[in-house]
Amino acid sequence: MTPLTTSLAEGDARRIAAILAPYREPRPARAVAELAFSAIPFLALSGAALAGVHFLGWAFLLLSLPGGVFLVRLFMIQHDCGHGSFFRGRRTNDALGRMIGVLTFTPYAYWRSMHARHHATAGNLDRRGKGGDIDLLTVAEYRSRSLWRRLSYRLSRNPLVLFGLGPAYVFVFKQRLPLGLMGALREGWLSVMSTNLAIAGLLVAGSLVFGTGTFLFVEMTTLLVAATIGVWLFYVQHQFAATAWDRDGEWGFYRDAIAGSSHYDLPAPLRWLTANIGIHHVHHLVSRIPSYRLGECLARLPELRNINRLTLRDSLGCARLALWDEQRRRLVRFGNTGG
């Protein structure tokens, strides 16, 4: 096999996937522990925030911040369930995914279908936008647009919109309707509307116990903290300078899974809190590997650690990247388009 680099041929990337295939096997005891270590702190922090704000004062709203972090971890478990990888049985995965979806405001079957499209098309320039990806233009496409459409795109890529307004729009509003799956009854309308009804029930019950203002304020703060972190993670997983995008004729599923996804090498506590989702190149290569086994894959093939590696400090520079330069094969800023 050739050395592990982002210039791997499709066949070499496929062989790496075969080496890592045994790690797809879930470990039920580990899965239960991961769920407990996520759900119990989240529920405790949320309960303390609600009770504290209701009875003692608004300073307890600060507990929504770590509560939001553990909600991110629950979302990552929901993500594993969508891939059928957290537990062995599909019914168990689906039941848990639907329950967590009420807490994350994310309709499970709808999200699962859209996310499958993301995995099937990631890194393919000719199939962009199929799986709820962040909008991306090439340099040539941007230059060909009218002034108004350029300004609109610039606004959509502004960090204040991407990581401020964007998460609120996606999780609070966009996911309330089955956009993109309007014709799919089961994965579209049924998933979204049943989740909406469950969320409404949660909001009514919480309001009756803690008061409408208190419950909504704590609930929305926790959700938006989680949503912002989640959107940031999704962004840096694919929107980094050395990522890869190819047209249909050159695109390869396995090769672009590695080349187009980052290894977000976070400090150990943050890596645990984000359920190893930063090991994203491995996840895209073999999506059925449970999040709690991704670290084993790096131990099996240590060379993968340095492919598309981003540190926390490195990732901050990704926020201003906006256009894919097909000539230089790099993601660039608006002011660095080479002409």
C-alpha positions as semicolon CSV with decimal commas, in nm:
position;residue;x (nm);y (nm);z (nm)
1;M;0,000;0,000;0,000
2;T;0,119;0,352;-0,074
3;P;0,198;0,589;0,216
4;L;-0,106;0,746;0,376
5;T;-0,154;1,090;0,222
6;T;-0,447;1,285;0,086
7;S;-0,325;1,195;-0,265
8;L;-0,418;0,830;-0,217
9;A;-0,570;0,648;-0,511
10;E;-0,927;0,523;-0,477
11;G;-0,810;0,163;-0,449
12;D;-0,567;0,240;-0,168
13;A;-0,836;0,427;0,025
14;R;-1,069;0,132;-0,025
15;R;-0,804;-0,101;0,120
16;I;-0,768;0,123;0,425
17;A;-1,144;0,099;0,471
18;A;-1,115;-0,281;0,460
19;I;-0,844;-0,276;0,729
20;L;-1,070;-0,066;0,954
21;A;-1,389;-0,264;0,881
22;P;-1,362;-0,489;1,193
23;Y;-1,405;-0,182;1,414
24;R;-1,764;-0,148;1,290
25;E;-1,878;-0,397;1,553
26;P;-2,062;-0,211;1,835
27;R;-1,990;-0,284;2,200
28;P;-2,320;-0,278;2,391
29;A;-2,171;-0,229;2,739
30;R;-1,956;0,058;2,616
31;A;-2,256;0,210;2,437
32;V;-2,465;0,202;2,757
33;A;-2,182;0,366;2,949
34;E;-2,142;0,636;2,682
35;L;-2,515;0,707;2,694
36;A;-2,516;0,727;3,073
37;F;-2,213;0,957;3,083
38;S;-2,392;1,187;2,840
39;A;-2,754;1,179;2,951
40;I;-2,707;1,194;3,329
41;P;-2,491;1,510;3,331
42;F;-2,720;1,673;3,075
43;L;-3,034;1,602;3,276
44;A;-2,866;1,705;3,603
45;L;-2,737;2,033;3,462
46;S;-3,068;2,111;3,292
47;G;-3,264;2,034;3,607
48;A;-3,029;2,242;3,822
49;A;-3,051;2,534;3,578
50;L;-3,431;2,523;3,570
51;A;-3,471;2,488;3,945
52;G;-3,204;2,745;4,019
53;V;-3,342;3,008;3,781
54;H;-3,698;2,945;3,897
55;F;-3,631;2,963;4,268
56;L;-3,300;3,143;4,321
57;G;-3,219;3,373;4,030
58;W;-3,090;3,410;3,677
59;A;-2,727;3,338;3,762
60;F;-2,816;2,969;3,737
61;L;-2,870;3,020;3,365
62;L;-2,492;2,973;3,336
63;L;-2,553;2,602;3,393
64;S;-2,708;2,598;3,048
65;L;-2,360;2,636;2,901
66;P;-2,220;2,300;3,016
67;G;-2,569;2,158;2,964
68;G;-2,541;2,257;2,599
69;V;-2,204;2,082;2,573
70;F;-2,355;1,754;2,696
71;L;-2,645;1,804;2,456
72;V;-2,384;1,809;2,178
73;R;-2,260;1,474;2,306
74;L;-2,615;1,339;2,297
75;F;-2,647;1,463;1,940
76;M;-2,333;1,266;1,852
77;I;-2,499;0,955;1,993
78;Q;-2,805;1,033;1,781
79;H;-2,565;1,065;1,488
80;D;-2,425;0,717;1,558
81;C;-2,779;0,580;1,580
82;G;-2,852;0,727;1,237
83;H;-2,559;0,530;1,098
84;G;-2,681;0,216;1,275
85;S;-2,356;0,198;1,468
86;F;-2,422;0,284;1,833
87;F;-2,599;-0,042;1,924
88;R;-2,618;-0,364;1,724
89;G;-2,991;-0,364;1,653
90;R;-3,151;-0,116;1,415
91;R;-3,468;-0,091;1,625
92;T;-3,267;-0,001;1,933
93;N;-3,066;0,257;1,741
94;D;-3,379;0,408;1,588
95;A;-3,571;0,422;1,916
96;L;-3,284;0,596;2,096
97;G;-3,224;0,828;1,801
98;R;-3,588;0,939;1,800
99;M;-3,586;1,009;2,174
100;I;-3,268;1,215;2,159
101;G;-3,410;1,397;1,857
102;V;-3,674;1,556;2,079
103;L;-3,403;1,703;2,302
104;T;-3,191;1,820;2,006
105;F;-3,490;1,949;1,806
106;T;-3,373;1,725;1,522
107;P;-3,628;1,492;1,354
108;Y;-3,443;1,163;1,351
109;A;-3,555;0,990;1,029
110;Y;-3,554;1,317;0,835
111;W;-3,202;1,401;0,954
112;R;-3,084;1,043;0,893
113;S;-3,195;1,056;0,529
114;M;-3,038;1,398;0,466
115;H;-2,717;1,292;0,639
116;A;-2,694;0,979;0,425
117;R;-2,700;1,206;0,122
118;H;-2,418;1,409;0,275
119;H;-2,203;1,098;0,308
120;A;-2,287;0,982;-0,043
121;T;-2,192;1,314;-0,205
122;A;-1,925;1,470;0,021
123;G;-1,646;1,626;-0,182
124;N;-1,838;1,605;-0,512
125;L;-1,863;1,951;-0,672
126;D;-2,136;1,842;-0,911
127;R;-2,358;1,711;-0,631
128;R;-2,329;1,990;-0,378
129;G;-2,631;2,076;-0,165
130;K;-2,782;1,727;-0,164
131;G;-2,733;1,660;0,205
132;G;-2,784;1,983;0,393
133;D;-2,423;2,093;0,348
134;I;-2,300;2,447;0,402
135;D;-2,332;2,641;0,075
136;L;-2,004;2,663;-0,115
137;L;-1,917;2,832;-0,445
138;T;-1,610;2,795;-0,660
139;V;-1,408;3,106;-0,744
140;A;-1,538;3,097;-1,102
141;E;-1,900;3,062;-0,989
142;Y;-1,864;3,351;-0,751
143;R;-1,712;3,578;-1,017
144;S;-1,995;3,497;-1,258
145;R;-2,265;3,607;-1,015
146;S;-2,437;3,945;-1,012
147;L;-2,332;4,199;-0,751
148;W;-2,643;4,131;-0,544
149;R;-2,587;3,754;-0,546
150;R;-2,221;3,802;-0,451
151;L;-2,324;4,017;-0,155
152;S;-2,583;3,758;-0,055
153;Y;-2,323;3,482;-0,061
154;R;-2,076;3,694;0,133
155;L;-2,341;3,750;0,397
156;S;-2,417;3,378;0,420
157;R;-2,047;3,302;0,475
158;N;-1,997;3,572;0,739
159;P;-1,896;3,404;1,068
160;L;-2,166;3,599;1,255
161;V;-2,427;3,444;1,027
162;L;-2,269;3,099;1,002
163;F;-2,216;3,051;1,374
164;G;-2,465;3,302;1,516
165;L;-2,791;3,324;1,323
166;G;-2,732;3,002;1,129
167;P;-2,754;2,751;1,415
168;A;-3,072;2,915;1,550
169;Y;-3,232;2,908;1,206
170;V;-3,144;2,543;1,139
171;F;-3,242;2,390;1,473
172;V;-3,534;2,613;1,574
173;F;-3,698;2,683;1,237
174;K;-3,564;2,486;0,939
175;Q;-3,600;2,145;1,099
176;R;-3,967;2,210;1,176
177;L;-4,054;2,139;0,810
178;P;-3,928;1,848;0,595
179;L;-3,747;2,068;0,344
180;G;-3,564;1,854;0,090
181;L;-3,787;1,550;0,155
182;M;-4,130;1,693;0,079
183;G;-4,236;1,382;-0,113
184;A;-4,109;1,128;0,141
185;L;-4,390;1,054;0,386
186;R;-4,203;0,839;0,636
187;E;-3,870;1,020;0,642
188;G;-4,019;1,362;0,576
189;W;-4,359;1,452;0,713
190;L;-4,401;1,173;0,969
191;S;-4,054;1,220;1,118
192;V;-4,073;1,597;1,135
193;M;-4,430;1,633;1,253
194;S;-4,409;1,359;1,516
195;T;-4,094;1,521;1,652
196;N;-4,265;1,861;1,649
197;L;-4,554;1,718;1,853
198;A;-4,314;1,563;2,104
199;I;-4,122;1,893;2,133
200;A;-4,450;2,078;2,187
201;G;-4,540;1,832;2,463
202;L;-4,202;1,883;2,626
203;L;-4,241;2,262;2,614
204;V;-4,593;2,251;2,758
205;A;-4,493;2,014;3,040
206;G;-4,183;2,216;3,126
207;S;-4,380;2,540;3,122
208;L;-4,642;2,400;3,358
209;V;-4,375;2,295;3,607
210;F;-4,129;2,585;3,587
211;G;-4,323;2,862;3,417
212;T;-4,324;2,943;3,049
213;G;-4,059;3,217;3,057
214;T;-3,818;3,022;3,275
215;F;-3,846;2,697;3,082
216;L;-3,822;2,854;2,738
217;F;-3,526;3,069;2,836
218;V;-3,324;2,780;2,980
219;E;-3,430;2,539;2,703
220;M;-3,345;2,779;2,422
221;T;-3,014;2,882;2,579
222;T;-2,907;2,519;2,616
223;L;-3,020;2,434;2,263
224;L;-2,846;2,731;2,102
225;V;-2,519;2,660;2,283
226;A;-2,533;2,305;2,150
227;A;-2,639;2,418;1,802
228;T;-2,355;2,666;1,772
229;I;-2,096;2,409;1,879
230;G;-2,250;2,153;1,646
231;V;-2,246;2,383;1,342
232;W;-1,886;2,479;1,414
233;L;-1,783;2,113;1,431
234;F;-1,967;2,034;1,108
235;Y;-1,801;2,333;0,944
236;V;-1,439;2,249;1,028
237;Q;-1,491;1,885;0,934
238;H;-1,502;1,983;0,566
239;Q;-1,434;2,357;0,533
240;F;-1,059;2,379;0,573
241;A;-0,791;2,502;0,332
242;A;-0,651;2,163;0,228
243;T;-0,986;1,989;0,183
244;A;-1,074;1,824;-0,148
245;W;-1,355;1,878;-0,399
246;D;-1,372;1,702;-0,736
247;R;-1,603;1,690;-1,034
248;D;-1,795;1,373;-1,111
249;G;-1,529;1,230;-1,342
250;E;-1,250;1,258;-1,085
251;W;-1,446;1,205;-0,764
252;G;-1,393;0,884;-0,569
253;F;-1,605;0,789;-0,269
254;Y;-1,325;0,639;-0,058
255;R;-1,045;0,873;-0,164
256;D;-1,252;1,187;-0,115
257;A;-1,383;1,058;0,217
258;I;-1,027;1,090;0,348
259;A;-0,910;1,386;0,143
260;G;-1,220;1,597;0,202
261;S;-1,255;1,545;0,578
262;S;-1,040;1,676;0,859
263;H;-0,884;1,519;1,164
264;Y;-0,982;1,780;1,423
265;D;-0,722;1,687;1,681
266;L;-0,876;1,837;1,994
267;P;-0,738;1,817;2,349
268;A;-0,847;1,497;2,522
269;P;-1,133;1,650;2,730
270;L;-1,283;1,819;2,423
271;R;-1,233;1,506;2,217
272;W;-1,435;1,312;2,475
273;L;-1,706;1,579;2,501
274;T;-1,750;1,576;2,123
275;A;-1,753;1,195;2,108
276;N;-1,452;1,168;1,876
277;I;-1,638;1,333;1,588
278;G;-1,315;1,519;1,510
279;I;-1,172;1,193;1,374
280;H;-1,389;1,273;1,079
281;H;-1,179;1,138;0,794
282;V;-1,206;0,791;0,947
283;H;-1,578;0,839;1,010
284;H;-1,641;0,929;0,645
285;L;-1,429;0,640;0,525
286;V;-1,621;0,381;0,732
287;S;-1,933;0,547;0,871
288;R;-2,052;0,236;1,057
289;I;-1,767;0,256;1,309
290;P;-1,914;0,368;1,646
291;S;-1,779;0,699;1,772
292;Y;-1,640;0,529;2,081
293;R;-1,418;0,307;1,860
294;L;-1,273;0,575;1,631
295;G;-0,973;0,616;1,860
296;E;-0,890;0,248;1,810
297;C;-0,868;0,312;1,436
298;L;-0,598;0,575;1,486
299;A;-0,410;0,329;1,706
300;R;-0,438;0,066;1,430
301;L;-0,315;0,305;1,158
302;P;-0,120;0,583;1,332
303;E;-0,039;0,743;0,995
304;L;-0,399;0,861;0,978
305;R;-0,331;1,102;1,265
306;N;-0,145;1,347;1,043
307;I;-0,380;1,348;0,744
308;N;-0,567;1,681;0,730
309;R;-0,483;1,739;1,095
310;L;-0,626;2,057;1,248
311;T;-0,554;2,174;1,601
312;L;-0,793;2,396;1,790
313;R;-0,575;2,694;1,703
314;D;-0,553;2,592;1,336
315;S;-0,929;2,566;1,310
316;L;-0,986;2,932;1,397
317;G;-0,839;3,028;1,062
318;C;-1,104;2,823;0,882
319;A;-1,383;3,063;0,970
320;R;-1,294;3,307;0,690
321;L;-1,255;3,048;0,413
322;A;-1,529;3,089;0,157
323;L;-1,449;2,977;-0,201
324;W;-1,310;2,664;-0,366
325;D;-1,026;2,746;-0,603
326;E;-1,032;2,469;-0,865
327;Q;-0,694;2,569;-1,009
328;R;-0,506;2,575;-0,681
329;R;-0,726;2,304;-0,526
330;R;-0,764;2,495;-0,203
331;L;-1,038;2,663;-0,007
332;V;-0,956;3,035;-0,002
333;R;-1,080;3,364;0,142
334;F;-1,270;3,619;-0,062
335;G;-0,960;3,837;-0,091
336;N;-0,730;3,553;-0,195
337;T;-0,879;3,433;-0,520
338;G;-0,564;3,474;-0,727
339;G;-0,696;3,734;-0,963
